[in-house]
Amino acid sequence: MSNSKKKREKANPKRNRTATQKRARRERKQKYMTIFMNGRQKQVPRPQLIEGLPVEEFIARNADPIWLHQNELWEKMISDEET
C-alpha cells in the first residue's frame, strides 16, 4: 500500500458537535476574536462596544464638558480656540 492510502484508512470521520459544544463555541466567538501574532493564532478579548462604537469614540461624541471635567478627561474637551 502507498502512504496516501494508509493515511486515508486511519483518518477518523468528522463528527457533529453536541448542543453544549455549539453553545460554548458561540459564546467563545462572541467573547473573543482570533488574531495572528508572530505567525500564530491567538484568542484575545474583543474590544468593548457601546451602541456599536468603541468606548473612546462614544465618549468623544456624547460626553458634555461637565462630565469630561468630572472624570478628568481634559484632553477630550474641545475648547473654543480650537474650533
PDB file of N, CA, C and O in Angstrom:
ATOM      1  N   MET A   1       0.831  -1.184   0.000  1.00  0.00           N
ATOM      2  CA  MET A   1       0.000   0.000   0.000  1.00  0.00           C
ATOM      3  C   MET A   1       0.871   1.241   0.000  1.00  0.00           C
ATOM      4  O   MET A   1       1.904   1.287   0.629  1.00  0.00           O
ATOM      5  N   SER A   2       0.369   2.275  -0.647  1.00  0.00           N
ATOM      6  CA  SER A   2       1.119   3.529  -0.636  1.00  0.00           C
ATOM      7  C   SER A   2       0.790   4.300   0.639  1.00  0.00           C
ATOM      8  O   SER A   2      -0.159   3.993   1.352  1.00  0.00           O
ATOM      9  N   ASN A   3       1.603   5.303   0.910  1.00  0.00           N
ATOM     10  CA  ASN A   3       1.415   6.093   2.142  1.00  0.00           C
ATOM     11  C   ASN A   3       0.087   6.833   2.160  1.00  0.00           C
ATOM     12  O   ASN A   3      -0.533   6.979   3.205  1.00  0.00           O
ATOM     13  N   SER A   4      -0.374   7.321   1.002  1.00  0.00           N
ATOM     14  CA  SER A   4      -1.618   8.088   0.983  1.00  0.00           C
ATOM     15  C   SER A   4      -2.818   7.201   1.343  1.00  0.00           C
ATOM     16  O   SER A   4      -3.749   7.654   1.998  1.00  0.00           O
ATOM     17  N   LYS A   5      -2.804   5.927   0.934  1.00  0.00           N
ATOM     18  CA  LYS A   5      -3.902   5.022   1.278  1.00  0.00           C
ATOM     19  C   LYS A   5      -3.909   4.728   2.773  1.00  0.00           C
ATOM     20  O   LYS A   5      -4.968   4.659   3.397  1.00  0.00           O
ATOM     21  N   LYS A   6      -2.734   4.582   3.376  1.00  0.00           N
ATOM     22  CA  LYS A   6      -2.662   4.316   4.802  1.00  0.00           C
ATOM     23  C   LYS A   6      -3.235   5.492   5.590  1.00  0.00           C
ATOM     24  O   LYS A   6      -3.947   5.310   6.567  1.00  0.00           O
ATOM     25  N   LYS A   7      -2.912   6.702   5.163  1.00  0.00           N
ATOM     26  CA  LYS A   7      -3.402   7.885   5.855  1.00  0.00           C
ATOM     27  C   LYS A   7      -4.918   7.970   5.774  1.00  0.00           C
ATOM     28  O   LYS A   7      -5.584   8.335   6.737  1.00  0.00           O
ATOM     29  N   ARG A   8      -5.489   7.667   4.632  1.00  0.00           N
ATOM     30  CA  ARG A   8      -6.936   7.735   4.476  1.00  0.00           C
ATOM     31  C   ARG A   8      -7.642   6.704   5.348  1.00  0.00           C
ATOM     32  O   ARG A   8      -8.705   6.957   5.888  1.00  0.00           O
ATOM     33  N   GLU A   9      -7.054   5.540   5.500  1.00  0.00           N
ATOM     34  CA  GLU A   9      -7.679   4.494   6.297  1.00  0.00           C
ATOM     35  C   GLU A   9      -7.665   4.855   7.786  1.00  0.00           C
ATOM     36  O   GLU A   9      -8.600   4.556   8.511  1.00  0.00           O
ATOM     37  N   LYS A  10      -6.640   5.536   8.252  1.00  0.00           N
ATOM     38  CA  LYS A  10      -6.512   5.857   9.669  1.00  0.00           C
ATOM     39  C   LYS A  10      -7.332   7.081  10.074  1.00  0.00           C
ATOM     40  O   LYS A  10      -7.631   7.253  11.240  1.00  0.00           O
ATOM     41  N   ALA A  11      -7.658   7.921   9.134  1.00  0.00           N
ATOM     42  CA  ALA A  11      -8.359   9.163   9.469  1.00  0.00           C
ATOM     43  C   ALA A  11      -9.740   8.863  10.036  1.00  0.00           C
ATOM     44  O   ALA A  11     -10.478   8.020   9.535  1.00  0.00           O
ATOM     45  N   ASN A  12     -10.081   9.578  11.128  1.00  0.00           N
ATOM     46  CA  ASN A  12     -11.400   9.419  11.726  1.00  0.00           C
ATOM     47  C   ASN A  12     -12.397  10.309  10.988  1.00  0.00           C
ATOM     48  O   ASN A  12     -12.077  11.431  10.610  1.00  0.00           O
ATOM     49  N   PRO A  13     -13.612   9.845  10.826  1.00  0.00           N
ATOM     50  CA  PRO A  13     -14.609  10.690  10.177  1.00  0.00           C
ATOM     51  C   PRO A  13     -14.984  11.850  11.096  1.00  0.00           C
ATOM     52  O   PRO A  13     -14.909  11.744  12.326  1.00  0.00           O
ATOM     53  N   LYS A  14     -15.382  12.964  10.499  1.00  0.00           N
ATOM     54  CA  LYS A  14     -15.786  14.122  11.301  1.00  0.00           C
ATOM     55  C   LYS A  14     -17.088  13.796  12.012  1.00  0.00           C
ATOM     56  O   LYS A  14     -17.940  13.106  11.492  1.00  0.00           O
ATOM     57  N   ARG A  15     -17.228  14.332  13.221  1.00  0.00           N
ATOM     58  CA  ARG A  15     -18.461  14.111  13.958  1.00  0.00           C
ATOM     59  C   ARG A  15     -19.117  15.461  14.224  1.00  0.00           C
ATOM     60  O   ARG A  15     -18.463  16.494  14.264  1.00  0.00           O
ATOM     61  N   ASN A  16     -20.406  15.449  14.426  1.00  0.00           N
ATOM     62  CA  ASN A  16     -21.142  16.676  14.704  1.00  0.00           C
ATOM     63  C   ASN A  16     -20.947  17.084  16.158  1.00  0.00           C
ATOM     64  O   ASN A  16     -20.773  16.240  17.038  1.00  0.00           O
ATOM     65  N   ARG A  17     -21.007  18.390  16.391  1.00  0.00           N
ATOM     66  CA  ARG A  17     -20.894  18.899  17.766  1.00  0.00           C
ATOM     67  C   ARG A  17     -22.219  18.713  18.497  1.00  0.00           C
ATOM     68  O   ARG A  17     -23.284  18.798  17.902  1.00  0.00           O
ATOM     69  N   THR A  18     -22.119  18.516  19.800  1.00  0.00           N
ATOM     70  CA  THR A  18     -23.328  18.416  20.611  1.00  0.00           C
ATOM     71  C   THR A  18     -23.868  19.824  20.861  1.00  0.00           C
ATOM     72  O   THR A  18     -23.186  20.822  20.607  1.00  0.00           O
ATOM     73  N   ALA A  19     -25.080  19.928  21.386  1.00  0.00           N
ATOM     74  CA  ALA A  19     -25.691  21.227  21.651  1.00  0.00           C
ATOM     75  C   ALA A  19     -24.865  22.024  22.660  1.00  0.00           C
ATOM     76  O   ALA A  19     -24.702  23.238  22.514  1.00  0.00           O
ATOM     77  N   THR A  20     -24.320  21.366  23.651  1.00  0.00           N
ATOM     78  CA  THR A  20     -23.492  22.044  24.653  1.00  0.00           C
ATOM     79  C   THR A  20     -22.226  22.597  24.024  1.00  0.00           C
ATOM     80  O   THR A  20     -21.818  23.718  24.323  1.00  0.00           O
ATOM     81  N   GLN A  21     -21.617  21.820  23.150  1.00  0.00           N
ATOM     82  CA  GLN A  21     -20.400  22.275  22.472  1.00  0.00           C
ATOM     83  C   GLN A  21     -20.699  23.447  21.541  1.00  0.00           C
ATOM     84  O   GLN A  21     -19.919  24.392  21.459  1.00  0.00           O
ATOM     85  N   LYS A  22     -21.842  23.406  20.850  1.00  0.00           N
ATOM     86  CA  LYS A  22     -22.228  24.507  19.965  1.00  0.00           C
ATOM     87  C   LYS A  22     -22.442  25.788  20.753  1.00  0.00           C
ATOM     88  O   LYS A  22     -22.004  26.864  20.349  1.00  0.00           O
ATOM     89  N   ARG A  23     -23.121  25.682  21.897  1.00  0.00           N
ATOM     90  CA  ARG A  23     -23.383  26.847  22.737  1.00  0.00           C
ATOM     91  C   ARG A  23     -22.070  27.443  23.248  1.00  0.00           C
ATOM     92  O   ARG A  23     -21.870  28.656  23.217  1.00  0.00           O
ATOM     93  N   ALA A  24     -21.161  26.574  23.700  1.00  0.00           N
ATOM     94  CA  ALA A  24     -19.870  27.044  24.197  1.00  0.00           C
ATOM     95  C   ALA A  24     -19.072  27.727  23.095  1.00  0.00           C
ATOM     96  O   ALA A  24     -18.434  28.761  23.317  1.00  0.00           O
ATOM     97  N   ARG A  25     -19.134  27.190  21.893  1.00  0.00           N
ATOM     98  CA  ARG A  25     -18.417  27.779  20.759  1.00  0.00           C
ATOM     99  C   ARG A  25     -18.984  29.147  20.407  1.00  0.00           C
ATOM    100  O   ARG A  25     -18.246  30.102  20.158  1.00  0.00           O
ATOM    101  N   ARG A  26     -20.318  29.275  20.397  1.00  0.00           N
ATOM    102  CA  ARG A  26     -20.956  30.571  20.123  1.00  0.00           C
ATOM    103  C   ARG A  26     -20.548  31.613  21.147  1.00  0.00           C
ATOM    104  O   ARG A  26     -20.220  32.750  20.800  1.00  0.00           O
ATOM    105  N   GLU A  27     -20.559  31.218  22.426  1.00  0.00           N
ATOM    106  CA  GLU A  27     -20.182  32.146  23.492  1.00  0.00           C
ATOM    107  C   GLU A  27     -18.723  32.565  23.362  1.00  0.00           C
ATOM    108  O   GLU A  27     -18.386  33.734  23.564  1.00  0.00           O
ATOM    109  N   ARG A  28     -17.844  31.618  23.036  1.00  0.00           N
ATOM    110  CA  ARG A  28     -16.425  31.927  22.847  1.00  0.00           C
ATOM    111  C   ARG A  28     -16.229  32.899  21.696  1.00  0.00           C
ATOM    112  O   ARG A  28     -15.448  33.840  21.779  1.00  0.00           O
ATOM    113  N   LYS A  29     -16.945  32.679  20.585  1.00  0.00           N
ATOM    114  CA  LYS A  29     -16.818  33.547  19.418  1.00  0.00           C
ATOM    115  C   LYS A  29     -17.307  34.963  19.714  1.00  0.00           C
ATOM    116  O   LYS A  29     -16.779  35.933  19.181  1.00  0.00           O
ATOM    117  N   GLN A  30     -18.328  35.093  20.572  1.00  0.00           N
ATOM    118  CA  GLN A  30     -18.821  36.415  20.938  1.00  0.00           C
ATOM    119  C   GLN A  30     -17.854  37.123  21.873  1.00  0.00           C
ATOM    120  O   GLN A  30     -17.692  38.336  21.805  1.00  0.00           O
ATOM    121  N   LYS A  31     -17.211  36.390  22.747  1.00  0.00           N
ATOM    122  CA  LYS A  31     -16.353  36.980  23.770  1.00  0.00           C
ATOM    123  C   LYS A  31     -14.937  37.255  23.264  1.00  0.00           C
ATOM    124  O   LYS A  31     -14.313  38.238  23.667  1.00  0.00           O
ATOM    125  N   TYR A  32     -14.399  36.408  22.388  1.00  0.00           N
ATOM    126  CA  TYR A  32     -13.022  36.524  21.930  1.00  0.00           C
ATOM    127  C   TYR A  32     -12.964  36.643  20.413  1.00  0.00           C
ATOM    128  O   TYR A  32     -13.877  36.239  19.711  1.00  0.00           O
ATOM    129  N   MET A  33     -11.849  37.198  19.927  1.00  0.00           N
ATOM    130  CA  MET A  33     -11.596  37.212  18.488  1.00  0.00           C
ATOM    131  C   MET A  33     -10.201  36.646  18.248  1.00  0.00           C
ATOM    132  O   MET A  33      -9.343  36.686  19.135  1.00  0.00           O
ATOM    133  N   THR A  34      -9.997  36.114  17.066  1.00  0.00           N
ATOM    134  CA  THR A  34      -8.735  35.478  16.730  1.00  0.00           C
ATOM    135  C   THR A  34      -7.879  36.455  15.943  1.00  0.00           C
ATOM    136  O   THR A  34      -8.333  37.048  14.965  1.00  0.00           O
ATOM    137  N   ILE A  35      -6.627  36.624  16.372  1.00  0.00           N
ATOM    138  CA  ILE A  35      -5.674  37.463  15.646  1.00  0.00           C
ATOM    139  C   ILE A  35      -4.409  36.651  15.437  1.00  0.00           C
ATOM    140  O   ILE A  35      -4.219  35.601  16.052  1.00  0.00           O
ATOM    141  N   PHE A  36      -3.551  37.144  14.546  1.00  0.00           N
ATOM    142  CA  PHE A  36      -2.274  36.488  14.312  1.00  0.00           C
ATOM    143  C   PHE A  36      -1.172  37.295  14.978  1.00  0.00           C
ATOM    144  O   PHE A  36      -1.061  38.507  14.765  1.00  0.00           O
ATOM    145  N   MET A  37      -0.367  36.630  15.808  1.00  0.00           N
ATOM    146  CA  MET A  37       0.797  37.249  16.433  1.00  0.00           C
ATOM    147  C   MET A  37       1.978  36.317  16.215  1.00  0.00           C
ATOM    148  O   MET A  37       1.922  35.148  16.581  1.00  0.00           O
ATOM    149  N   ASN A  38       3.033  36.843  15.619  1.00  0.00           N
ATOM    150  CA  ASN A  38       4.243  36.055  15.356  1.00  0.00           C
ATOM    151  C   ASN A  38       3.933  34.780  14.571  1.00  0.00           C
ATOM    152  O   ASN A  38       4.493  33.729  14.821  1.00  0.00           O
ATOM    153  N   GLY A  39       2.999  34.868  13.631  1.00  0.00           N
ATOM    154  CA  GLY A  39       2.663  33.729  12.794  1.00  0.00           C
ATOM    155  C   GLY A  39       1.791  32.685  13.457  1.00  0.00           C
ATOM    156  O   GLY A  39       1.612  31.598  12.918  1.00  0.00           O
ATOM    157  N   ARG A  40       1.255  33.001  14.621  1.00  0.00           N
ATOM    158  CA  ARG A  40       0.384  32.052  15.324  1.00  0.00           C
ATOM    159  C   ARG A  40      -0.943  32.706  15.638  1.00  0.00           C
ATOM    160  O   ARG A  40      -1.025  33.903  15.841  1.00  0.00           O
ATOM    161  N   GLN A  41      -1.967  31.881  15.699  1.00  0.00           N
ATOM    162  CA  GLN A  41      -3.288  32.395  16.055  1.00  0.00           C
ATOM    163  C   GLN A  41      -3.398  32.541  17.564  1.00  0.00           C
ATOM    164  O   GLN A  41      -2.969  31.671  18.312  1.00  0.00           O
ATOM    165  N   LYS A  42      -3.961  33.668  17.985  1.00  0.00           N
ATOM    166  CA  LYS A  42      -4.184  33.911  19.410  1.00  0.00           C
ATOM    167  C   LYS A  42      -5.619  34.354  19.623  1.00  0.00           C
ATOM    168  O   LYS A  42      -6.183  35.063  18.811  1.00  0.00           O
ATOM    169  N   GLN A  43      -6.198  33.934  20.732  1.00  0.00           N
ATOM    170  CA  GLN A  43      -7.532  34.374  21.120  1.00  0.00           C
ATOM    171  C   GLN A  43      -7.369  35.556  22.060  1.00  0.00           C
ATOM    172  O   GLN A  43      -6.716  35.437  23.096  1.00  0.00           O
ATOM    173  N   VAL A  44      -7.938  36.698  21.698  1.00  0.00           N
ATOM    174  CA  VAL A  44      -7.881  37.884  22.556  1.00  0.00           C
ATOM    175  C   VAL A  44      -9.300  38.374  22.785  1.00  0.00           C
ATOM    176  O   VAL A  44     -10.175  38.205  21.928  1.00  0.00           O
ATOM    177  N   PRO A  45      -9.563  38.995  23.935  1.00  0.00           N
ATOM    178  CA  PRO A  45     -10.912  39.514  24.187  1.00  0.00           C
ATOM    179  C   PRO A  45     -11.277  40.578  23.165  1.00  0.00           C
ATOM    180  O   PRO A  45     -10.439  41.378  22.756  1.00  0.00           O
ATOM    181  N   ARG A  46     -12.525  40.578  22.751  1.00  0.00           N
ATOM    182  CA  ARG A  46     -13.000  41.600  21.823  1.00  0.00           C
ATOM    183  C   ARG A  46     -13.035  42.951  22.525  1.00  0.00           C
ATOM    184  O   ARG A  46     -13.291  43.028  23.722  1.00  0.00           O
ATOM    185  N   PRO A  47     -12.810  44.040  21.778  1.00  0.00           N
ATOM    186  CA  PRO A  47     -12.906  45.361  22.407  1.00  0.00           C
ATOM    187  C   PRO A  47     -14.350  45.662  22.785  1.00  0.00           C
ATOM    188  O   PRO A  47     -15.282  45.231  22.112  1.00  0.00           O
ATOM    189  N   GLN A  48     -14.527  46.401  23.885  1.00  0.00           N
ATOM    190  CA  GLN A  48     -15.863  46.737  24.337  1.00  0.00           C
ATOM    191  C   GLN A  48     -16.497  47.741  23.380  1.00  0.00           C
ATOM    192  O   GLN A  48     -15.837  48.661  22.900  1.00  0.00           O
ATOM    193  N   LEU A  49     -17.792  47.559  23.110  1.00  0.00           N
ATOM    194  CA  LEU A  49     -18.536  48.455  22.243  1.00  0.00           C
ATOM    195  C   LEU A  49     -19.753  48.982  22.992  1.00  0.00           C
ATOM    196  O   LEU A  49     -20.374  48.265  23.765  1.00  0.00           O
ATOM    197  N   ILE A  50     -20.078  50.245  22.735  1.00  0.00           N
ATOM    198  CA  ILE A  50     -21.304  50.836  23.253  1.00  0.00           C
ATOM    199  C   ILE A  50     -22.086  51.306  22.035  1.00  0.00           C
ATOM    200  O   ILE A  50     -21.613  52.159  21.285  1.00  0.00           O
ATOM    201  N   GLU A  51     -23.244  50.725  21.816  1.00  0.00           N
ATOM    202  CA  GLU A  51     -24.081  51.034  20.662  1.00  0.00           C
ATOM    203  C   GLU A  51     -23.293  50.905  19.359  1.00  0.00           C
ATOM    204  O   GLU A  51     -23.425  51.698  18.438  1.00  0.00           O
ATOM    205  N   GLY A  52     -22.431  49.910  19.275  1.00  0.00           N
ATOM    206  CA  GLY A  52     -21.680  49.638  18.055  1.00  0.00           C
ATOM    207  C   GLY A  52     -20.444  50.499  17.863  1.00  0.00           C
ATOM    208  O   GLY A  52     -19.763  50.387  16.848  1.00  0.00           O
ATOM    209  N   LEU A  53     -20.117  51.351  18.817  1.00  0.00           N
ATOM    210  CA  LEU A  53     -18.943  52.215  18.725  1.00  0.00           C
ATOM    211  C   LEU A  53     -17.937  51.827  19.802  1.00  0.00           C
ATOM    212  O   LEU A  53     -18.321  51.422  20.897  1.00  0.00           O
ATOM    213  N   PRO A  54     -16.640  51.988  19.516  1.00  0.00           N
ATOM    214  CA  PRO A  54     -15.658  51.799  20.581  1.00  0.00           C
ATOM    215  C   PRO A  54     -15.908  52.801  21.703  1.00  0.00           C
ATOM    216  O   PRO A  54     -16.449  53.885  21.480  1.00  0.00           O
ATOM    217  N   VAL A  55     -15.523  52.465  22.911  1.00  0.00           N
ATOM    218  CA  VAL A  55     -15.812  53.283  24.085  1.00  0.00           C
ATOM    219  C   VAL A  55     -15.266  54.697  23.923  1.00  0.00           C
ATOM    220  O   VAL A  55     -15.961  55.682  24.211  1.00  0.00           O
ATOM    221  N   GLU A  56     -14.030  54.832  23.456  1.00  0.00           N
ATOM    222  CA  GLU A  56     -13.405  56.149  23.304  1.00  0.00           C
ATOM    223  C   GLU A  56     -14.196  57.038  22.347  1.00  0.00           C
ATOM    224  O   GLU A  56     -14.423  58.211  22.609  1.00  0.00           O
ATOM    225  N   GLU A  57     -14.619  56.468  21.217  1.00  0.00           N
ATOM    226  CA  GLU A  57     -15.370  57.245  20.233  1.00  0.00           C
ATOM    227  C   GLU A  57     -16.751  57.626  20.769  1.00  0.00           C
ATOM    228  O   GLU A  57     -17.235  58.740  20.552  1.00  0.00           O
ATOM    229  N   PHE A  58     -17.402  56.713  21.487  1.00  0.00           N
ATOM    230  CA  PHE A  58     -18.709  57.002  22.066  1.00  0.00           C
ATOM    231  C   PHE A  58     -18.617  58.162  23.053  1.00  0.00           C
ATOM    232  O   PHE A  58     -19.443  59.076  23.044  1.00  0.00           O
ATOM    233  N   ILE A  59     -17.587  58.142  23.901  1.00  0.00           N
ATOM    234  CA  ILE A  59     -17.401  59.230  24.860  1.00  0.00           C
ATOM    235  C   ILE A  59     -17.141  60.541  24.130  1.00  0.00           C
ATOM    236  O   ILE A  59     -17.708  61.583  24.475  1.00  0.00           O
ATOM    237  N   ALA A  60     -16.292  60.506  23.117  1.00  0.00           N
ATOM    238  CA  ALA A  60     -15.966  61.731  22.381  1.00  0.00           C
ATOM    239  C   ALA A  60     -17.210  62.336  21.730  1.00  0.00           C
ATOM    240  O   ALA A  60     -17.358  63.555  21.680  1.00  0.00           O
ATOM    241  N   ARG A  61     -18.111  61.505  21.244  1.00  0.00           N
ATOM    242  CA  ARG A  61     -19.312  62.011  20.566  1.00  0.00           C
ATOM    243  C   ARG A  61     -20.387  62.497  21.529  1.00  0.00           C
ATOM    244  O   ARG A  61     -21.096  63.449  21.243  1.00  0.00           O
ATOM    245  N   ASN A  62     -20.540  61.823  22.670  1.00  0.00           N
ATOM    246  CA  ASN A  62     -21.711  62.043  23.510  1.00  0.00           C
ATOM    247  C   ASN A  62     -21.478  62.772  24.833  1.00  0.00           C
ATOM    248  O   ASN A  62     -22.436  63.186  25.466  1.00  0.00           O
ATOM    249  N   ALA A  63     -20.239  62.910  25.263  1.00  0.00           N
ATOM    250  CA  ALA A  63     -19.996  63.494  26.578  1.00  0.00           C
ATOM    251  C   ALA A  63     -20.054  65.016  26.513  1.00  0.00           C
ATOM    252  O   ALA A  63     -19.589  65.630  25.559  1.00  0.00           O
ATOM    253  N   ASP A  64     -20.622  65.610  27.562  1.00  0.00           N
ATOM    254  CA  ASP A  64     -20.636  67.070  27.644  1.00  0.00           C
ATOM    255  C   ASP A  64     -19.415  67.516  28.458  1.00  0.00           C
ATOM    256  O   ASP A  64     -18.784  66.717  29.147  1.00  0.00           O
ATOM    257  N   PRO A  65     -19.046  68.792  28.352  1.00  0.00           N
ATOM    258  CA  PRO A  65     -17.824  69.277  29.028  1.00  0.00           C
ATOM    259  C   PRO A  65     -17.831  69.065  30.542  1.00  0.00           C
ATOM    260  O   PRO A  65     -16.780  68.789  31.131  1.00  0.00           O
ATOM    261  N   ILE A  66     -18.985  69.160  31.183  1.00  0.00           N
ATOM    262  CA  ILE A  66     -19.033  68.966  32.636  1.00  0.00           C
ATOM    263  C   ILE A  66     -18.656  67.531  32.991  1.00  0.00           C
ATOM    264  O   ILE A  66     -17.863  67.284  33.895  1.00  0.00           O
ATOM    265  N   TRP A  67     -19.215  66.570  32.273  1.00  0.00           N
ATOM    266  CA  TRP A  67     -18.911  65.157  32.542  1.00  0.00           C
ATOM    267  C   TRP A  67     -17.430  64.882  32.293  1.00  0.00           C
ATOM    268  O   TRP A  67     -16.776  64.181  33.069  1.00  0.00           O
ATOM    269  N   LEU A  68     -16.899  65.409  31.191  1.00  0.00           N
ATOM    270  CA  LEU A  68     -15.475  65.213  30.894  1.00  0.00           C
ATOM    271  C   LEU A  68     -14.608  65.795  32.015  1.00  0.00           C
ATOM    272  O   LEU A  68     -13.613  65.190  32.417  1.00  0.00           O
ATOM    273  N   HIS A  69     -14.973  66.964  32.516  1.00  0.00           N
ATOM    274  CA  HIS A  69     -14.204  67.582  33.588  1.00  0.00           C
ATOM    275  C   HIS A  69     -14.288  66.758  34.869  1.00  0.00           C
ATOM    276  O   HIS A  69     -13.266  66.544  35.553  1.00  0.00           O
ATOM    277  N   GLN A  70     -15.471  66.256  35.210  1.00  0.00           N
ATOM    278  CA  GLN A  70     -15.639  65.454  36.421  1.00  0.00           C
ATOM    279  C   GLN A  70     -14.833  64.164  36.367  1.00  0.00           C
ATOM    280  O   GLN A  70     -14.360  63.664  37.384  1.00  0.00           O
ATOM    281  N   ASN A  71     -14.670  63.612  35.165  1.00  0.00           N
ATOM    282  CA  ASN A  71     -13.935  62.350  35.004  1.00  0.00           C
ATOM    283  C   ASN A  71     -12.492  62.562  34.553  1.00  0.00           C
ATOM    284  O   ASN A  71     -11.826  61.626  34.120  1.00  0.00           O
ATOM    285  N   GLU A  72     -12.035  63.816  34.651  1.00  0.00           N
ATOM    286  CA  GLU A  72     -10.645  64.179  34.356  1.00  0.00           C
ATOM    287  C   GLU A  72     -10.207  63.791  32.950  1.00  0.00           C
ATOM    288  O   GLU A  72      -9.103  63.313  32.734  1.00  0.00           O
ATOM    289  N   LEU A  73     -11.077  63.985  31.985  1.00  0.00           N
ATOM    290  CA  LEU A  73     -10.758  63.716  30.584  1.00  0.00           C
ATOM    291  C   LEU A  73     -10.575  65.044  29.839  1.00  0.00           C
ATOM    292  O   LEU A  73     -11.209  65.305  28.827  1.00  0.00           O
ATOM    293  N   TRP A  74      -9.667  65.866  30.346  1.00  0.00           N
ATOM    294  CA  TRP A  74      -9.483  67.196  29.792  1.00  0.00           C
ATOM    295  C   TRP A  74      -8.972  67.164  28.359  1.00  0.00           C
ATOM    296  O   TRP A  74      -9.267  68.057  27.573  1.00  0.00           O
ATOM    297  N   GLU A  75      -8.211  66.133  27.998  1.00  0.00           N
ATOM    298  CA  GLU A  75      -7.680  66.070  26.628  1.00  0.00           C
ATOM    299  C   GLU A  75      -8.789  65.873  25.601  1.00  0.00           C
ATOM    300  O   GLU A  75      -8.611  66.170  24.426  1.00  0.00           O
ATOM    301  N   LYS A  76      -9.939  65.381  26.023  1.00  0.00           N
ATOM    302  CA  LYS A  76     -11.062  65.178  25.106  1.00  0.00           C
ATOM    303  C   LYS A  76     -11.930  66.429  24.961  1.00  0.00           C
ATOM    304  O   LYS A  76     -12.756  66.506  24.073  1.00  0.00           O
ATOM    305  N   MET A  77     -11.737  67.380  25.873  1.00  0.00           N
ATOM    306  CA  MET A  77     -12.542  68.599  25.835  1.00  0.00           C
ATOM    307  C   MET A  77     -12.098  69.462  24.661  1.00  0.00           C
ATOM    308  O   MET A  77     -10.922  69.644  24.394  1.00  0.00           O
ATOM    309  N   ILE A  78     -13.078  69.993  23.931  1.00  0.00           N
ATOM    310  CA  ILE A  78     -12.800  70.875  22.797  1.00  0.00           C
ATOM    311  C   ILE A  78     -12.975  72.304  23.279  1.00  0.00           C
ATOM    312  O   ILE A  78     -14.048  72.689  23.731  1.00  0.00           O
ATOM    313  N   SER A  79     -11.918  73.075  23.182  1.00  0.00           N
ATOM    314  CA  SER A  79     -12.016  74.466  23.625  1.00  0.00           C
ATOM    315  C   SER A  79     -12.539  75.329  22.475  1.00  0.00           C
ATOM    316  O   SER A  79     -12.535  74.932  21.308  1.00  0.00           O
ATOM    317  N   ASP A  80     -12.976  76.529  22.803  1.00  0.00           N
ATOM    318  CA  ASP A  80     -13.468  77.454  21.783  1.00  0.00           C
ATOM    319  C   ASP A  80     -12.362  77.894  20.846  1.00  0.00           C
ATOM    320  O   ASP A  80     -12.613  78.241  19.677  1.00  0.00           O
ATOM    321  N   GLU A  81     -11.128  77.897  21.305  1.00  0.00           N
ATOM    322  CA  GLU A  81      -9.989  78.318  20.476  1.00  0.00           C
ATOM    323  C   GLU A  81      -9.717  77.328  19.354  1.00  0.00           C
ATOM    324  O   GLU A  81      -9.275  77.710  18.281  1.00  0.00           O
ATOM    325  N   GLU A  82      -9.962  76.042  19.582  1.00  0.00           N
ATOM    326  CA  GLU A  82      -9.665  75.025  18.585  1.00  0.00           C
ATOM    327  C   GLU A  82     -10.695  74.981  17.474  1.00  0.00           C
ATOM    328  O   GLU A  82     -10.413  74.585  16.365  1.00  0.00           O
ATOM    329  N   THR A  83     -11.943  75.375  17.730  1.00  0.00           N
ATOM    330  CA  THR A  83     -12.985  75.297  16.715  1.00  0.00           C
ATOM    331  C   THR A  83     -13.123  76.564  15.941  1.00  0.00           C
ATOM    332  O   THR A  83     -12.556  77.548  16.091  1.00  0.00           O
TER     333      THR A  83
END
